[in-house]
PDB file of C-alpha atoms and ligand atoms in Angstrom:
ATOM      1  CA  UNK M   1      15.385  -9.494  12.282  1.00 48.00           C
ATOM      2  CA  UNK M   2      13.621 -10.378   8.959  1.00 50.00           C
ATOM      3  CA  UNK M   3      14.089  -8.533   5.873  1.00 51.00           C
ATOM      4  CA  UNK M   4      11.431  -7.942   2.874  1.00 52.00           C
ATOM      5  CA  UNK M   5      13.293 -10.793   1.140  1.00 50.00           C
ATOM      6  CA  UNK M   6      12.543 -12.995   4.470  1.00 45.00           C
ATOM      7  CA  UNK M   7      15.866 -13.630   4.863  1.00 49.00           C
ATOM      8  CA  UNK M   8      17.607 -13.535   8.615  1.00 47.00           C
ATOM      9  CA  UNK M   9      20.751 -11.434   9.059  1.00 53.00           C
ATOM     10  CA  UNK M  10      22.760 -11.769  11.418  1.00 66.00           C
ATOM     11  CA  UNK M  11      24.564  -8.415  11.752  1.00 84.00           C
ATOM     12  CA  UNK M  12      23.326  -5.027  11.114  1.00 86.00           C
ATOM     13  CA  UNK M  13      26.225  -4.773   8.342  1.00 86.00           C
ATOM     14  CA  UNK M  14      24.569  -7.497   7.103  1.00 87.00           C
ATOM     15  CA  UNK M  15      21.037  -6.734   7.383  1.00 90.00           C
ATOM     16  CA  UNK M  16      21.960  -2.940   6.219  1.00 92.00           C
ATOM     17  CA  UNK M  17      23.392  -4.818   2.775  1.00 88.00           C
ATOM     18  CA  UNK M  18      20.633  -6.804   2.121  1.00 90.00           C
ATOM     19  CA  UNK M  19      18.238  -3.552   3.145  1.00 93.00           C
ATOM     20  CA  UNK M  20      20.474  -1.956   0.102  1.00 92.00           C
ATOM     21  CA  UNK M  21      19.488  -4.962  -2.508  1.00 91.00           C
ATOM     22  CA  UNK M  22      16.154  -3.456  -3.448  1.00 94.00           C
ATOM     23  CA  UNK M  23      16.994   0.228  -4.151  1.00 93.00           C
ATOM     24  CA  UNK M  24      19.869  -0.763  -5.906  1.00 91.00           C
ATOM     25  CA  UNK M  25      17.554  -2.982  -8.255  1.00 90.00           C
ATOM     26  CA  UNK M  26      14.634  -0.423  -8.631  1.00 91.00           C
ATOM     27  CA  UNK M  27      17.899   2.417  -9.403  1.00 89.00           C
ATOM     28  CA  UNK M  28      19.729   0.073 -11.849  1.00 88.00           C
ATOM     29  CA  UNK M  29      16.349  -0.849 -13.594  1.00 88.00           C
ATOM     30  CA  UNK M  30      15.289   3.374 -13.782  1.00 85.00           C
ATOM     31  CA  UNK M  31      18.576   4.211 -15.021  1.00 87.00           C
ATOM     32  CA  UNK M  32      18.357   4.339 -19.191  1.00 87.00           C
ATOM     33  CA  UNK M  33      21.872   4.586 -20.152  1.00 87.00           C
ATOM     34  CA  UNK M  34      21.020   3.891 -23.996  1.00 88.00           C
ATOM     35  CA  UNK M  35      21.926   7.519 -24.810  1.00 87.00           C
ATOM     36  CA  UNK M  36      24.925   7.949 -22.269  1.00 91.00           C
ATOM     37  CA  UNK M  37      28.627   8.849 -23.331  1.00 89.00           C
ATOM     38  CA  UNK M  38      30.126   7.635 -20.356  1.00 89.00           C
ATOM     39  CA  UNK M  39      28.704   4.453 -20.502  1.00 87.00           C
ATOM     40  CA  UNK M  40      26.993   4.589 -17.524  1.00 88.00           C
ATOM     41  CA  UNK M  41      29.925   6.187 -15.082  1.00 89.00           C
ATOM     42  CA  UNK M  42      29.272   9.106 -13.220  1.00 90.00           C
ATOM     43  CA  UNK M  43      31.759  11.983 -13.996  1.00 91.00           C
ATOM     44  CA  UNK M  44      31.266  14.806 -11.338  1.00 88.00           C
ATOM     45  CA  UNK M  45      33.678  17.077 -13.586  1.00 93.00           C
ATOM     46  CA  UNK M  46      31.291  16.690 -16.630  1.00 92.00           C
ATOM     47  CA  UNK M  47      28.774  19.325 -16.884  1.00 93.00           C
ATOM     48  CA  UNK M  48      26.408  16.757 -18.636  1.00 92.00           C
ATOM     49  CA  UNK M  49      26.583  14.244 -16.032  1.00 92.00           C
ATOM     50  CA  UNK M  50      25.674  16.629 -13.453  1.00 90.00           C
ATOM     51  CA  UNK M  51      22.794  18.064 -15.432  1.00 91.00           C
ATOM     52  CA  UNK M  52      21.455  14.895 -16.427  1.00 91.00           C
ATOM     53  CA  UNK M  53      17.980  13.770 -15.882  1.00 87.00           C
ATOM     54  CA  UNK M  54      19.845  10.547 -14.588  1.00 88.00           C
ATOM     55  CA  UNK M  55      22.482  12.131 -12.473  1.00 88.00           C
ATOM     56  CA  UNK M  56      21.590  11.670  -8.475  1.00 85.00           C
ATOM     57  CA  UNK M  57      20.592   7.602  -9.430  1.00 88.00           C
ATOM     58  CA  UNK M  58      23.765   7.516 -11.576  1.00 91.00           C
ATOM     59  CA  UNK M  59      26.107   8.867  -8.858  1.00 88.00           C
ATOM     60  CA  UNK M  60      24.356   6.978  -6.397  1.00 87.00           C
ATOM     61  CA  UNK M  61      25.086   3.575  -8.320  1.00 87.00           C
ATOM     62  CA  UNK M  62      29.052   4.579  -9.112  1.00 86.00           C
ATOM     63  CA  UNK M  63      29.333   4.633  -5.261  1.00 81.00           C
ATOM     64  CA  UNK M  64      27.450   2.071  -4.254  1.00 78.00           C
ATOM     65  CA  UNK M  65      27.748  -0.914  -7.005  1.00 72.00           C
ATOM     66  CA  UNK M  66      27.479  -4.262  -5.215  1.00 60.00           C
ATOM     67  CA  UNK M  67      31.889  -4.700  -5.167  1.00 62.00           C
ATOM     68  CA  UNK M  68      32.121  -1.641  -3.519  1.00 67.00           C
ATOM     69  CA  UNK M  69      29.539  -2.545  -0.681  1.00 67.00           C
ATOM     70  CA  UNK M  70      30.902  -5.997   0.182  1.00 70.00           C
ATOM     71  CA  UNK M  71      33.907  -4.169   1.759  1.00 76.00           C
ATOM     72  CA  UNK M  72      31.319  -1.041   3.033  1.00 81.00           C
ATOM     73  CA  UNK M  73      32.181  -0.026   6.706  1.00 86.00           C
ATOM     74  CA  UNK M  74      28.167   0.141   8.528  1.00 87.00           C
ATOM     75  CA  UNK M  75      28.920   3.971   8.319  1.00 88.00           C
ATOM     76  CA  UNK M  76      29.268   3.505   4.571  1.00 87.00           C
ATOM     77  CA  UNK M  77      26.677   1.521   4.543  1.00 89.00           C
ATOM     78  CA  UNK M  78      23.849   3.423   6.513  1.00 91.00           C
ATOM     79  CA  UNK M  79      25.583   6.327   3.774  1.00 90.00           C
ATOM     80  CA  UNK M  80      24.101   4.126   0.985  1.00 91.00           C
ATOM     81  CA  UNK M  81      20.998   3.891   2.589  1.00 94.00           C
ATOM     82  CA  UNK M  82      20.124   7.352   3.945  1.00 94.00           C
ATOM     83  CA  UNK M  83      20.927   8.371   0.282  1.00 92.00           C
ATOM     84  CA  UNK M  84      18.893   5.303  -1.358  1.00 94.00           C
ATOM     85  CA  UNK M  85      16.193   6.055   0.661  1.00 95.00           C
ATOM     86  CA  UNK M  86      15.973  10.315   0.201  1.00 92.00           C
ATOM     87  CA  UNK M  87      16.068   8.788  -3.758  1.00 91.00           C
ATOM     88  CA  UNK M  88      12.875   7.036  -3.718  1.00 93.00           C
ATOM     89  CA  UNK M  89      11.000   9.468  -1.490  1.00 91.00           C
ATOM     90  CA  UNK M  90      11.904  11.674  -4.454  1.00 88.00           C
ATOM     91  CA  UNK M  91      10.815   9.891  -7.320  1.00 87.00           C
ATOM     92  CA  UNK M  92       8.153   7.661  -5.750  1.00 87.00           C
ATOM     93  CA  UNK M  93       5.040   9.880  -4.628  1.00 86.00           C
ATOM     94  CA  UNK M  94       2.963   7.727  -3.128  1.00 91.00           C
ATOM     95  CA  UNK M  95       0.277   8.457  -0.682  1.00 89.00           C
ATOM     96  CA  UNK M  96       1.283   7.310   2.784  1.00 80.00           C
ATOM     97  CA  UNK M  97      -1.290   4.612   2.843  1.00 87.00           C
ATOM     98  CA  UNK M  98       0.193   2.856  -0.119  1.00 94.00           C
ATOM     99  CA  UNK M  99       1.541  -0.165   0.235  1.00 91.00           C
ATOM    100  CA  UNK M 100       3.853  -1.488  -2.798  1.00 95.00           C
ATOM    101  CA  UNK M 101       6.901  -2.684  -2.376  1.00 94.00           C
ATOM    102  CA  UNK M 102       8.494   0.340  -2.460  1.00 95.00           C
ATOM    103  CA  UNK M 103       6.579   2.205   0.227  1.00 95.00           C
ATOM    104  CA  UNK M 104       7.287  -0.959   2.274  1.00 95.00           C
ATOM    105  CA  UNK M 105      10.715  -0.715   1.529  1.00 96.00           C
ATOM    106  CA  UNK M 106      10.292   2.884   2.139  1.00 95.00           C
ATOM    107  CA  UNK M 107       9.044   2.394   6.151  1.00 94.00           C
ATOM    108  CA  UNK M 108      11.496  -0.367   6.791  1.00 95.00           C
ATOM    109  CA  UNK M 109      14.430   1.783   5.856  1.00 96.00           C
ATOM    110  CA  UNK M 110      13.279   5.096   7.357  1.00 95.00           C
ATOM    111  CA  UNK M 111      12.743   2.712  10.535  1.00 94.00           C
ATOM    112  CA  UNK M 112      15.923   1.676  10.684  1.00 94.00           C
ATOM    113  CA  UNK M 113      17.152   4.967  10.214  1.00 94.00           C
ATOM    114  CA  UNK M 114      15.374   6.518  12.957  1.00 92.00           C
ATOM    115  CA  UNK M 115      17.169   3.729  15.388  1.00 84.00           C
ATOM    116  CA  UNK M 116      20.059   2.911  13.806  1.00 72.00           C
ATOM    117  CA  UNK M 117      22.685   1.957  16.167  1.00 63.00           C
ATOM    118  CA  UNK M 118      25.683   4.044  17.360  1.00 58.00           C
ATOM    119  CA  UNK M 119      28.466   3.824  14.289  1.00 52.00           C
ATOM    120  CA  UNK M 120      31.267   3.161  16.460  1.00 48.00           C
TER     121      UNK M 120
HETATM  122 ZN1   ZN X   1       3.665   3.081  -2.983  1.00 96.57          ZN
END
């Protein structure tokens, strides 16, 4: 199967990863933490990190960094994605005839989604 980055994986683990390398990009690069307390780490007990404008992209990157991922079971994984991908529908409005990299990125995960294989 090739992936936006052309590159062939081998597994769906594998291929599920590499699906995750974009979204985690676009969500480290949207994140500002310039004005964060917490440096940056998602406290569900603190009222300010759950009411901040950064919060779902913030608790989505505490889960998901890239050490956490290399030992990601597929479930884990597809987790990630289903949770990467509900992100960018939210914050990327695009008509569905765009096609930037995120829409594309957008199809292929929603694609995979729709047929992922049983998590057994
Ligand atoms: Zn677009």
């Amino acid at each position: 199967m090739n992936t936006l980055t052309g590159q062939r994986t081998r597994t769906i683990t594998g291929y599920v990863y590499t699906l995750l390398e974009y979204p985690r990009i676009l969500i480290e690069r949207d994140v500002d933490f310039s004005h964060c307390r917490h440096g940056g780490v998602f406290d569900p007990d603190e009222p300010e990190c759950v009411s901040c404008e950064f919060g779902n992209a913030c608790r989505w990157l505490n889960r998901h960094r890239a050490t956490s991922l290399d030992e990601a079971t597929l479930a884990e994984l597809i987790d990630a994605l289903t949770a990467a991908a509900d992100y960018l529908q939210k914050t990327t409005r695009h008509d569905r005839h765009c096609d930037c990299e995120t829409c594309k990125w957008l199809l292929e995960a929603r694609g995979f989604l729709r047929h992922r294989p049983d998590e057994t």
